[in-house]
Amino acid sequence: MIHLPNLIIDLALLLGSAAITTLIFKKLKQPLVLGYLIAGFLVGPYFDLFPTVREEGNIRVWSEIGVIFLLFSLGLEFSFKKLMKVGGASSITALVEVAFMLGLGYATGQLLGWSMMDSIFLGGVLSVSSTTIIIRAFEELGVKGQKFAGLVFGILVVEDLIAIVLLVLLSTLAVSQQFAGTEMLISVVKLVFFLILWFVGGIFFIPTLLKKTKSLMSEETMLVTAIALCLGMVVLATQVGFSPALGAFIMGSILAETTQAEKIEHLVKSVKDLFGAIFFVSVGMLIDPAMLQKYLGPVVLLTLITLVGKTVSTTLGAVISGQPLKTSVQAGMSLAQIGEFSFIIATLGLTLKVTSDFLYPIAVAVSAVTTFTTPYLIKVAEPFYGWLDKRIPAGWKAALARYSTGAQTISQASDWQVVLKGYVINMIVCTVIILAIGLLSSLYVLPEMEELAGLKWGRAITAIGTFLVMMPFLWALAVRRVETTAFSNLYAQNRYKGPLWLLRIARIVLAVFLIGLMLDRFYSFAVAFSVTAVFLIVLVIFSRRIQVFYDRLEARFFTNFNAREAAQAAAEKERTPVLAPWDAHLASFNVRADWEGVGKTLEELGLREKYGVNIAVIERGERLLPIPPKSERLYPGDRLQVIGTDEQISLFREYIDQHLPEIKPVKTEIELRRYEVLPGSHVFGKTIRQSGIREQARGLVVGIERDTNRILNPVSDMMLENGDVVWVVGNPKRTAALFRVKGESQKPVA
């Protein structure tokens, strides 16, 4: 008999149970995460009616891989630019909410008599909302386009970043087992140092690598390369003392800035879904009913604290940031749950063996309950605001309105703010790069050179080589002009010349200190001091050449950094004249027997006038009715091919109120094409009605581009002029014949 490893048997059991439970939850329209948790409970060690996973250790390893891919995918969606565009309102709200819940969670743990570490980790568990659950709830409820949804998405972005920092700080705290201020500060500085270094280095090298190898990248090689980069950063992060999750998140956020971000995200999605499912199922395996029964009181208490605390703190934070009360209440009630990051934080406590066994199943139970309540809270948020609005004193409402208006007033940054911001960013980035070069050189290059060239020459060669690599960044730190316009405006005023010179001197002193610090790792203090002066002279003499080289480095960085946006802008510009106007496209709908439009003519329904859509084809049994006349009636079972924009299609979908099964594409001779009106063609100088597009080609004119203007659903007596681009849905062969110039075989423009 062939021996089958337990790992394969366990995976078959795990994924089989997950498949069954998620199908049931999908049918019940409940979050799939809960299905995974229940699947894990059913195959876990605390439930005996079904087979149990044999080797939990292997599943834990797979679940760690799941965390890595969850964070990698989150990084791909994150993008540093997205954080910069989030705005102050989301940042302030997220900081207020996280700080409030951290404190409330810690205080609750202490009141329950838990240990300090249990209380601290409880605060971390309760502080971060679930991105996955909220996004799915918004999609199901159709509220993604509302104002408060934009605020919620911004808060989630900031919360995810705060959660990454929490993982690092909690890891440090778990090791020291006490609030050591110095160690925590060192950890934060270390985190900032490596974040800047990895981001700058990643943006400089990785987009260039993907660009150079683009012609060699199939989907398979792209997937392998992306996962290799992810796991490589995971290894690097763990080597310097951070969690694997941080490394995965950083690499995802770097790749999010490349032109291949969408493709990588698409390729990784299936891998993320697979390992993410294993992670959530492994979480469910740890649910101990006996433990939950024993701690039923804390579960209920923490559930109430999560629902009330996150609602109040988020609402308060949003109001402080200047948001209207209605938006604040809706955002607060949307974020009243915990989810995947809470599991990761609780897992961290178990892995480091600093939290009690009961914290994990309690976190899972609270998450399960709050996941169920999230859609209902979102639904009742607006009615609750209406109830609250009636009971707030008029004076309070007026004060809130004035505060909201004042807080959202856009203020222009002063020249001092611009200069200081530019100098601080320049000094921090250059310092990080210079220190990194010095550390890498002294730790890795110097020992090799001493072995190859001897102690004396090895040190000399390494020091000179290190300085040459540092030179562009030393020049940028000490000499380069920063924010020249704002600087000149300030320098023109005599009272600001002194402070500006102090800024310049501070940069030069910092550069000298860094050179001395680097040389001190190779020579004694006296030698380092004397050689520093020589290096400074070299830096001044070759300043112009160094500037040219640095400008090339900086240009490459910003080219890579802005490549994704530039590619999107170029594609949009290129796409504008050739894609359907207003992003129109075809969508299919079935006509139900109970729909109010059954039996009515297209003219009576007025779909074009009300929703802007056009019926391109009616499929009735085996018959196809292309470009139906306005007198055509609609019958049950008809399948409509409707043309319109995303917004128009969405509005029509709400009207017809039809959730369609998967529709197999129907091969018809009806297509959306664009044609240019040229002198000598059949349609030139005629109105749309006279052109015969409807009668002869069975076509429908849905739009006309004339110069820079776009005319949607033009009237039938509009004249077709030279150079017009006419968008027609119909038989392309017949339509092309009408636009063909005599003696030419003109094809559609698109």
XYZ file of C-alpha atoms in Angstrom:
750
model
C 0.000 0.000 0.000
C 1.320 3.435 -0.958
C 2.113 5.627 2.040
C 0.581 9.097 1.883
C 2.180 11.812 4.055
C -0.029 13.157 6.815
C 0.436 16.665 5.457
C -1.455 15.834 2.257
C -4.211 14.067 4.212
C -4.497 17.062 6.549
C -4.660 19.524 3.661
C -7.339 17.463 1.934
C -9.380 17.439 5.150
C -8.780 21.119 5.833
C -9.588 22.409 2.336
C -12.513 20.004 1.934
C -14.172 21.258 5.103
C -13.420 24.841 4.094
C -15.029 24.304 0.685
C -18.242 22.902 2.192
C -18.651 25.544 4.888
C -17.858 28.464 2.581
C -20.398 27.247 0.032
C -23.004 27.173 2.785
C -22.013 30.651 4.001
C -22.045 31.962 0.440
C -25.596 30.642 0.079
C -26.537 32.315 3.370
C -24.830 35.567 2.201
C -22.535 35.614 5.228
C -18.794 36.514 5.306
C -16.599 33.645 4.122
C -14.144 34.308 6.957
C -16.702 32.909 9.388
C -17.043 29.810 7.216
C -13.298 29.262 7.424
C -13.357 29.635 11.215
C -16.153 27.078 11.566
C -14.351 24.709 9.179
C -11.255 24.929 11.381
C -13.320 24.230 14.487
C -14.884 21.142 12.849
C -11.508 19.582 11.952
C -9.754 20.841 15.088
C -8.843 18.926 18.209
C -11.876 20.168 20.184
C -14.572 18.611 17.955
C -14.786 14.812 17.710
C -17.642 14.130 15.287
C -15.428 14.683 12.219
C -11.875 13.559 11.383
C -9.221 15.685 13.025
C -6.043 17.179 11.584
C -3.154 14.924 12.577
C -0.093 17.166 12.441
C -1.040 20.642 13.626
C 2.563 21.803 13.442
C 2.617 21.516 9.647
C -0.660 23.401 9.386
C 0.802 26.177 11.548
C 3.679 26.532 9.084
C 1.219 26.783 6.213
C -0.813 29.332 8.160
C 2.337 31.451 8.642
C 2.747 31.371 4.876
C -0.883 32.500 4.728
C -0.089 35.518 6.903
C 2.823 36.359 4.621
C 0.661 36.335 1.508
C -2.172 38.207 3.222
C 0.256 40.998 4.129
C 1.923 40.855 0.709
C -1.452 41.335 -0.986
C -2.305 44.117 1.451
C 0.957 45.836 0.506
C 0.095 45.524 -3.191
C -3.160 47.363 -2.492
C -1.527 49.822 -0.077
C 0.920 51.948 -2.076
C 2.796 54.743 -0.286
C 1.138 57.240 -2.601
C -2.248 56.014 -1.440
C -1.241 56.868 2.125
C -0.122 60.333 1.062
C -3.480 60.863 -0.662
C -5.484 59.643 2.319
C -5.539 63.085 3.853
C -5.573 64.432 7.370
C -9.168 63.472 8.196
C -8.564 59.725 7.833
C -5.204 59.901 9.601
C -6.539 61.844 12.582
C -9.591 59.598 12.881
C -7.508 56.418 12.730
C -5.002 57.682 15.315
C -7.767 58.720 17.730
C -9.603 55.396 17.301
C -6.486 53.208 17.684
C -5.192 55.141 20.711
C -8.624 55.018 22.374
C -9.066 51.266 21.822
C -5.491 50.490 22.901
C -6.123 52.249 26.191
C -9.608 50.817 26.608
C -8.414 47.284 25.847
C -5.543 47.548 28.322
C -7.815 48.977 31.033
C -10.390 46.220 30.454
C -7.729 43.528 30.717
C -6.495 44.973 33.988
C -10.050 45.158 35.380
C -10.535 41.491 34.491
C -7.398 40.648 36.441
C -5.335 39.650 33.402
C -1.556 39.993 33.207
C 0.079 43.091 31.788
C 1.049 41.351 28.524
C -2.450 39.907 28.070
C -3.912 43.378 28.581
C -1.486 45.025 26.161
C -2.125 42.447 23.452
C -5.865 42.734 24.086
C -5.599 46.447 23.333
C -3.798 45.616 20.080
C -6.431 43.020 19.156
C -9.301 45.480 19.692
C -7.647 48.444 17.978
C -7.662 47.341 14.317
C -10.807 46.901 12.215
C -11.258 44.324 9.451
C -10.547 45.572 5.933
C -11.854 42.360 4.329
C -15.175 42.328 6.167
C -15.867 46.035 5.603
C -15.107 45.924 1.878
C -17.372 42.898 1.403
C -20.144 44.490 3.462
C -19.924 47.722 1.445
C -20.102 45.780 -1.821
C -23.128 43.770 -0.677
C -24.963 46.856 0.611
C -24.038 49.017 -2.395
C -22.657 51.941 -0.363
C -19.117 52.113 -1.793
C -19.953 55.313 -3.647
C -21.207 57.208 -0.607
C -19.187 59.944 1.066
C -18.540 58.125 4.355
C -17.166 55.081 2.473
C -14.222 57.138 1.194
C -13.416 58.196 4.755
C -13.662 54.578 5.955
C -11.285 53.325 3.254
C -8.761 56.005 4.196
C -9.024 55.042 7.875
C -8.450 51.385 6.990
C -5.277 52.266 5.067
C -3.877 54.167 8.060
C -5.006 51.437 10.475
C -3.205 48.788 8.452
C -0.002 50.812 8.620
C -0.439 51.337 12.372
C -1.018 47.582 12.766
C 2.320 46.888 11.070
C 4.039 49.231 13.537
C 2.134 47.563 16.405
C 3.489 44.165 15.379
C 7.030 45.507 15.642
C 6.457 47.290 18.954
C 4.617 44.350 20.517
C 7.422 42.019 19.453
C 9.963 44.299 21.144
C 7.788 44.597 24.232
C 7.311 40.830 24.389
C 11.061 40.269 24.396
C 11.839 42.895 27.068
C 8.686 42.050 29.131
C 8.536 45.654 30.346
C 7.989 49.218 29.182
C 11.618 50.032 28.441
C 11.480 53.484 26.907
C 14.982 53.347 25.452
C 14.431 49.977 23.807
C 11.093 51.058 22.366
C 12.662 54.244 20.985
C 15.503 52.240 19.459
C 12.963 49.896 17.863
C 11.033 52.815 16.338
C 14.231 54.430 14.999
C 15.354 51.068 13.639
C 11.975 50.564 11.971
C 12.043 54.016 10.352
C 15.652 53.472 9.222
C 14.916 50.185 7.464
C 11.579 51.365 6.047
C 13.275 54.312 4.335
C 16.213 52.194 3.182
C 14.062 49.387 1.787
C 11.649 51.753 0.103
C 14.319 53.918 -1.557
C 16.391 50.900 -2.594
C 13.358 48.939 -3.736
C 11.957 51.773 -5.865
C 15.395 52.398 -7.375
C 16.139 48.807 -8.398
C 12.974 46.678 -8.643
C 10.934 48.673 -11.228
C 14.055 48.832 -13.406
C 14.479 45.053 -13.084
C 10.859 44.439 -14.100
C 11.170 46.897 -16.988
C 14.371 45.316 -18.342
C 12.902 41.808 -18.154
C 9.401 42.695 -19.357
C 9.830 40.901 -22.681
C 10.823 37.725 -20.818
C 8.000 37.874 -18.282
C 5.165 35.476 -18.913
C 2.449 35.132 -16.278
C 4.288 32.166 -14.816
C 7.665 33.895 -14.539
C 6.020 37.064 -13.220
C 4.301 35.102 -10.462
C 7.498 33.260 -9.548
C 9.499 36.510 -9.544
C 6.951 38.340 -7.387
C 6.809 35.535 -4.817
C 10.604 35.293 -4.822
C 10.895 39.029 -4.112
C 8.286 38.715 -1.366
C 9.997 35.806 0.384
C 13.398 37.432 -0.098
C 12.217 40.522 1.762
C 10.655 38.257 4.423
C 14.052 36.642 5.011
C 15.768 40.050 5.063
C 13.244 41.441 7.558
C 13.660 38.500 9.929
C 17.455 38.773 9.676
C 17.347 42.330 11.039
C 14.874 41.433 13.791
C 11.451 42.218 12.313
C 8.463 39.967 11.704
C 7.991 38.115 8.388
C 4.678 39.952 7.968
C 6.498 43.311 7.869
C 8.855 42.094 5.136
C 5.950 40.828 3.029
C 4.054 44.102 3.475
C 7.085 46.213 2.509
C 7.747 44.255 -0.684
C 4.073 44.429 -1.610
C 4.043 48.205 -1.149
C 7.215 48.539 -3.271
C 5.739 46.464 -6.092
C 2.551 48.534 -5.787
C 4.495 51.476 -7.234
C 5.512 49.587 -10.395
C 3.723 49.423 -13.732
C 3.180 45.683 -13.183
C 1.289 46.152 -9.889
C -2.168 45.231 -11.206
C -0.843 42.187 -13.030
C 1.083 40.963 -9.981
C -1.941 41.549 -7.752
C -4.082 39.505 -10.143
C -1.550 36.659 -10.308
C -0.985 36.539 -6.551
C -4.694 36.658 -5.683
C -5.259 32.921 -6.088
C -2.168 32.095 -4.038
C -3.283 34.551 -1.359
C -6.792 33.112 -1.300
C -5.456 29.564 -0.891
C -2.995 30.254 1.899
C -5.314 32.820 3.474
C -7.974 30.123 3.706
C -5.472 27.826 5.435
C -4.621 30.613 7.878
C -8.226 31.328 8.826
C -9.013 27.607 9.116
C -5.991 27.177 11.397
C -7.387 30.037 13.497
C -10.672 28.157 13.826
C -8.811 25.026 14.943
C -7.822 26.844 18.124
C -11.419 27.531 19.178
C -11.959 25.626 22.419
C -15.655 25.476 23.430
C -14.706 24.737 27.023
C -12.494 27.812 27.081
C -15.238 29.951 25.552
C -17.775 28.644 28.067
C -15.388 29.450 30.874
C -14.745 32.959 29.521
C -18.249 33.668 28.219
C -18.476 36.788 30.395
C -15.295 38.390 28.976
C -16.424 37.487 25.426
C -19.734 39.301 25.887
C -18.049 42.228 27.624
C -15.350 42.618 24.949
C -17.937 42.336 22.184
C -19.901 45.230 23.700
C -16.697 47.214 24.228
C -15.729 46.655 20.581
C -19.132 47.686 19.246
C -19.539 50.737 21.468
C -15.894 51.737 21.869
C -14.964 51.654 18.179
C -18.190 53.410 17.191
C -17.682 56.216 19.722
C -13.924 56.627 19.184
C -14.161 56.634 15.385
C -17.073 59.066 15.433
C -15.198 61.326 17.850
C -12.023 61.169 15.750
C -13.923 61.989 12.565
C -15.643 64.954 14.215
C -12.281 66.218 15.520
C -10.855 65.929 11.991
C -13.633 68.197 10.725
C -16.072 65.719 9.203
C -19.853 66.338 9.382
C -21.674 64.478 12.137
C -23.595 62.239 9.723
C -20.420 61.082 7.970
C -18.716 60.554 11.331
C -21.541 58.402 12.710
C -21.704 56.280 9.552
C -17.922 55.762 9.585
C -17.944 54.874 13.288
C -20.668 52.250 12.953
C -18.943 50.758 9.888
C -15.669 50.146 11.745
C -17.171 48.443 14.817
C -15.543 45.029 14.397
C -12.203 43.220 14.556
C -10.816 40.793 12.000
C -7.762 39.380 10.283
C -5.143 41.687 11.845
C -6.534 40.898 15.275
C -5.887 37.207 14.580
C -2.327 38.022 13.503
C -1.661 40.040 16.672
C -3.156 37.278 18.840
C -1.051 34.699 16.945
C 2.047 36.785 17.657
C 1.347 36.614 21.384
C 0.975 32.819 21.263
C 4.075 32.383 19.091
C 6.204 34.465 21.457
C 4.590 32.653 24.426
C 3.823 35.886 26.245
C 0.004 35.678 26.304
C -2.355 33.230 27.981
C -4.114 30.492 26.004
C -7.540 32.043 26.533
C -6.795 35.312 24.668
C -6.768 33.731 21.208
C -10.179 31.983 21.298
C -11.704 35.062 22.943
C -10.420 37.229 20.069
C -11.842 34.775 17.536
C -15.238 34.738 19.280
C -15.432 38.544 19.445
C -14.448 38.756 15.787
C -17.147 36.245 14.795
C -19.896 38.142 16.612
C -18.843 41.590 15.371
C -18.524 40.259 11.819
C -22.202 39.242 11.940
C -23.243 42.642 13.314
C -21.270 44.781 10.837
C -23.782 44.792 7.924
C -26.654 45.591 10.286
C -24.754 48.453 11.912
C -23.985 49.926 8.487
C -27.671 49.686 7.567
C -28.940 51.398 10.717
C -26.225 54.093 10.760
C -28.262 56.626 8.786
C -31.519 56.073 10.751
C -29.503 56.292 13.977
C -28.042 59.604 12.832
C -31.582 60.848 12.117
C -32.651 59.854 15.629
C -29.536 61.495 17.102
C -29.926 64.664 15.037
C -33.398 65.287 16.467
C -32.072 65.147 20.024
C -28.951 67.288 19.687
C -29.462 70.904 20.811
C -29.566 73.423 17.964
C -26.597 75.313 19.439
C -24.462 72.178 19.391
C -25.369 71.430 15.788
C -24.511 74.975 14.730
C -21.159 74.780 16.537
C -20.345 71.427 14.900
C -21.248 72.806 11.480
C -18.984 75.847 11.992
C -16.135 73.661 13.221
C -16.503 71.254 10.300
C -16.489 74.107 7.774
C -13.457 75.736 9.385
C -11.503 72.497 9.724
C -11.951 71.666 6.042
C -10.720 75.054 4.852
C -7.638 74.586 2.694
C -4.640 76.506 3.965
C -1.537 77.241 1.929
C 1.797 76.143 3.333
C 4.161 79.011 4.145
C 7.634 79.273 2.636
C 9.115 78.288 5.996
C 7.040 75.110 6.082
C 8.092 74.234 2.547
C 11.789 74.825 3.256
C 11.805 72.986 6.574
C 9.932 70.027 5.116
C 12.334 69.832 2.172
C 15.423 70.056 4.405
C 14.147 67.471 6.892
C 13.276 64.945 4.171
C 16.594 65.559 2.412
C 18.617 65.132 5.607
C 16.775 62.020 6.795
C 16.892 60.162 3.469
C 20.521 61.008 2.743
C 21.576 60.121 6.300
C 19.857 56.728 6.092
C 21.522 55.910 2.756
C 24.971 57.042 3.943
C 24.718 55.048 7.175
C 23.550 51.982 5.262
C 26.495 52.215 2.857
C 28.929 52.585 5.779
C 27.449 49.648 7.709
C 27.386 47.327 4.709
C 30.947 48.252 3.827
C 32.375 47.765 7.338
C 30.437 44.572 8.096
C 30.719 42.722 4.793
C 33.223 44.350 2.410
C 36.021 45.193 4.885
C 36.620 41.614 6.144
C 36.841 40.327 2.579
C 39.220 43.082 1.456
C 41.472 42.593 4.485
C 41.714 38.929 3.634
C 42.492 39.636 -0.024
C 44.788 42.689 0.210
C 46.043 42.600 3.772
C 45.142 44.662 6.802
C 46.637 48.014 5.716
C 45.723 48.085 2.030
C 42.397 46.357 2.614
C 41.279 49.116 4.959
C 42.508 51.856 2.621
C 40.807 50.418 -0.465
C 37.563 49.826 1.422
C 37.547 53.344 2.918
C 38.179 55.011 -0.459
C 35.607 52.817 -2.219
C 33.027 53.499 0.489
C 33.596 57.233 0.227
C 33.227 57.152 -3.566
C 29.877 55.370 -3.243
C 28.780 57.862 -0.579
C 29.877 60.959 -2.516
C 26.603 61.679 -4.394
C 24.586 61.432 -1.180
C 27.118 63.445 0.843
C 26.904 66.148 -1.828
C 23.092 66.045 -1.697
C 23.190 66.320 2.079
C 25.748 69.131 2.410
C 25.661 71.139 -0.836
C 22.486 70.541 -2.843
C 19.941 73.338 -2.900
C 16.534 72.348 -1.534
C 13.245 74.116 -2.372
C 15.047 76.918 -4.193
C 11.996 79.135 -4.825
C 10.779 79.171 -1.226
C 14.382 79.492 -0.008
C 14.972 82.520 -2.256
C 11.767 84.170 -1.066
C 12.901 83.862 2.537
C 16.522 84.809 1.847
C 15.368 88.062 0.252
C 14.190 89.118 3.715
C 17.156 90.084 5.920
C 15.587 88.793 9.128
C 15.565 85.212 7.768
C 19.155 85.081 6.501
C 20.540 84.003 9.872
C 18.195 81.010 10.378
C 18.721 79.927 6.778
C 22.492 79.956 7.200
C 22.084 77.895 10.366
C 20.185 75.300 8.327
C 23.003 75.198 5.779
C 25.649 74.880 8.462
C 23.672 72.111 10.188
C 23.651 70.113 6.940
C 27.397 70.519 6.494
C 28.087 69.555 10.126
C 25.923 66.451 9.722
C 27.825 65.481 6.553
C 31.181 65.928 8.319
C 29.948 63.854 11.257
C 28.836 61.033 8.961
C 32.164 60.994 7.110
C 34.015 60.855 10.429
C 31.690 58.148 11.717
C 32.336 56.063 8.619
C 36.109 56.489 8.763
C 36.128 55.761 12.502
C 35.111 52.187 11.675
C 38.289 51.819 9.602
C 40.913 53.950 11.417
C 41.670 55.620 14.729
C 40.046 58.927 15.651
C 43.105 61.018 14.723
C 43.475 59.431 11.286
C 39.721 59.644 10.691
C 39.691 63.352 11.589
C 42.531 64.238 9.200
C 41.199 62.118 6.332
C 37.739 63.704 6.738
C 39.200 67.095 5.792
C 40.733 65.576 2.652
C 37.448 63.985 1.675
C 35.622 67.307 2.143
C 38.082 69.045 -0.197
C 37.543 66.313 -2.797
C 33.798 66.751 -2.379
C 34.030 70.501 -3.105
C 36.435 70.145 -6.057
C 34.305 67.564 -7.878
C 31.008 69.129 -6.849
C 29.765 69.740 -10.404
C 30.482 66.220 -11.625
C 28.935 64.746 -8.514
C 25.845 66.885 -9.085
C 25.414 65.499 -12.611
C 25.715 61.934 -11.344
C 23.332 62.540 -8.447
C 20.782 64.155 -10.742
C 20.838 60.991 -12.850
C 20.257 58.849 -9.771
C 17.425 61.063 -8.592
C 15.835 61.165 -12.041
C 15.883 57.369 -12.223
C 14.303 57.081 -8.785
C 11.463 59.475 -9.574
C 10.971 57.903 -13.008
C 10.468 54.546 -11.307
C 8.399 56.086 -8.526
C 6.025 57.779 -10.977
C 6.140 55.074 -13.657
C 2.777 53.570 -12.744
C 0.941 56.890 -12.873
C 2.784 57.896 -16.048
C 1.842 54.605 -17.718
C -1.782 55.013 -16.665
C -1.854 58.594 -17.957
C -0.262 57.558 -21.264
C -2.669 54.663 -21.637
C -5.584 56.964 -20.874
C -4.354 59.505 -23.401
C -3.836 56.828 -26.026
C -7.121 55.194 -25.188
C -9.201 58.367 -25.337
C -9.614 58.544 -29.132
C -10.012 54.811 -29.694
C -12.116 53.457 -26.857
C -15.837 53.746 -26.566
C -16.876 57.266 -25.611
C -17.821 57.666 -21.991
C -16.427 54.104 -21.450
C -19.578 52.602 -22.942
C -19.797 48.808 -23.096
C -22.293 46.001 -23.552
C -23.979 44.209 -20.642
C -26.551 41.396 -20.583
C -29.853 41.325 -18.657
C -32.697 38.844 -18.417
C -36.336 40.017 -18.398
C -38.242 38.430 -15.516
C -41.910 37.639 -15.674
C -42.651 39.906 -12.692
C -40.744 42.918 -14.016
C -42.938 45.979 -14.474
C -41.569 46.582 -17.978
C -42.957 43.329 -19.388
C -45.342 43.914 -22.289
C -44.331 47.565 -22.730
C -42.672 49.000 -25.824
C -39.205 50.512 -25.728
C -40.797 53.893 -26.399
C -43.096 53.513 -23.377
C -40.221 52.455 -21.138
C -38.039 55.391 -22.203
C -34.851 53.637 -21.105
C -32.659 55.891 -23.202
C -34.175 59.051 -21.780
C -34.261 57.859 -18.140
C -31.008 55.909 -17.854
C -29.000 56.811 -20.961
C -28.749 53.156 -22.084
C -29.589 51.728 -25.483
C -30.950 48.268 -26.277
C -28.525 46.905 -28.878
C -29.929 43.374 -29.223
C -32.937 41.436 -27.956
C -32.396 37.668 -27.836
C -35.764 35.945 -27.910
C -35.345 32.171 -27.902
C -33.220 31.416 -30.948
C -34.137 34.714 -32.618
C -31.937 37.770 -32.488
C -33.486 41.212 -32.888
C -30.585 43.621 -33.498
C -31.278 47.317 -33.002
C -34.953 46.811 -32.153
C -37.371 49.597 -33.145
C -38.988 51.722 -30.473
C -42.285 49.905 -31.048
C -40.780 46.538 -29.990
C -42.281 45.085 -26.802
C -40.374 43.175 -24.132
C -41.517 39.718 -23.040
C -40.564 37.352 -20.179
C -37.414 35.409 -20.987
C -36.007 38.046 -23.333
C -32.295 38.605 -22.956
C -31.230 42.202 -23.490
C -27.831 43.350 -24.730
C -27.653 46.864 -23.282
C -25.027 49.487 -24.106
C -24.057 52.231 -21.665
C -21.397 53.503 -19.255
C -20.648 51.889 -15.899
C -22.908 54.372 -14.112
C -25.712 54.005 -16.652
C -25.527 50.208 -16.557
C -25.535 50.307 -12.749
C -28.647 52.517 -12.681
C -30.406 50.267 -15.182
C -29.456 47.201 -13.162
C -31.090 48.726 -10.088
C -34.198 49.436 -12.134
C -34.547 45.997 -13.651
C -33.589 44.485 -10.256
C -32.248 41.313 -11.790
C -29.437 39.194 -10.301
C -28.304 37.242 -13.293
C -26.797 33.767 -13.452
C -23.628 33.392 -15.449
C -24.509 34.188 -19.053
C -22.614 32.512 -21.825
C -21.500 34.990 -24.479
C -23.765 35.032 -27.510
C -22.144 35.253 -30.899
C -23.897 38.005 -32.801
C -23.001 40.265 -35.651
C -23.663 43.283 -33.481
C -20.568 45.216 -32.363
C -19.723 48.671 -31.116
C -17.448 50.423 -33.606
C -16.380 53.971 -34.449
C -16.279 55.386 -37.969
C -14.956 58.645 -39.382
C -17.143 60.715 -41.711
C -15.186 61.543 -44.874
C -16.171 63.425 -48.049
C -17.390 61.020 -50.679
C -18.971 58.558 -48.248
C -22.673 57.701 -48.335
C -23.357 59.414 -44.975
C -21.428 62.635 -45.631
C -23.638 65.730 -45.378
C -26.722 63.791 -44.341
C -28.653 63.631 -41.120
C -28.589 60.470 -39.036
C -32.113 59.656 -40.242
C -31.172 60.227 -43.918
C -27.929 58.229 -43.649
C -29.754 54.898 -43.552
C -27.660 53.622 -40.641
C -30.741 52.168 -38.926
C -32.600 50.923 -41.994
C -29.761 49.676 -44.206
C -27.159 48.616 -41.640
C -29.473 47.787 -38.752
C -27.300 50.094 -36.676
C -27.819 52.625 -33.891
C -25.806 55.839 -33.458
C -24.954 56.122 -29.747
C -22.480 58.987 -29.869
C -20.644 61.517 -32.032
C -17.242 63.111 -31.430
C -16.984 66.512 -33.106
C -13.712 68.363 -32.524
C -13.333 68.241 -28.720
C -17.041 67.786 -28.038
C -18.813 64.520 -27.373
C -22.523 64.183 -28.045
C -24.268 61.282 -26.341
C -27.443 59.846 -27.925
C -27.616 62.462 -30.734
C -31.000 63.381 -32.192
C -31.929 61.805 -35.525
C -31.897 65.091 -37.474
C -28.261 65.914 -36.571
C -26.097 66.466 -39.672
C -22.996 64.300 -40.116
C -20.091 66.601 -40.967
C -16.564 66.075 -42.282
C -14.251 64.670 -39.598
C -17.023 63.547 -37.257
C -16.298 60.296 -35.428
C -19.546 58.358 -35.201
C -20.052 55.539 -32.700
C -22.405 52.907 -34.063
C -23.625 49.652 -32.564
C -24.721 47.311 -35.334
C -23.504 45.005 -38.100
C -19.906 46.150 -38.779
C -19.882 45.024 -42.426
C -23.064 46.857 -43.367
C -22.149 49.934 -41.362
C -18.637 50.150 -42.837
C -20.155 50.144 -46.338
C -22.075 53.328 -45.543
C -18.964 55.140 -44.288
C -16.708 53.861 -47.083
C -15.458 56.459 -49.554
C -16.077 55.441 -53.126
C -13.077 53.586 -54.517
C -11.683 52.786 -51.016
C -12.189 49.889 -48.649
C -12.397 51.780 -45.398
C -12.441 49.805 -42.156
C -13.759 50.995 -38.802
C -11.425 53.406 -37.006
C -11.383 51.200 -33.892
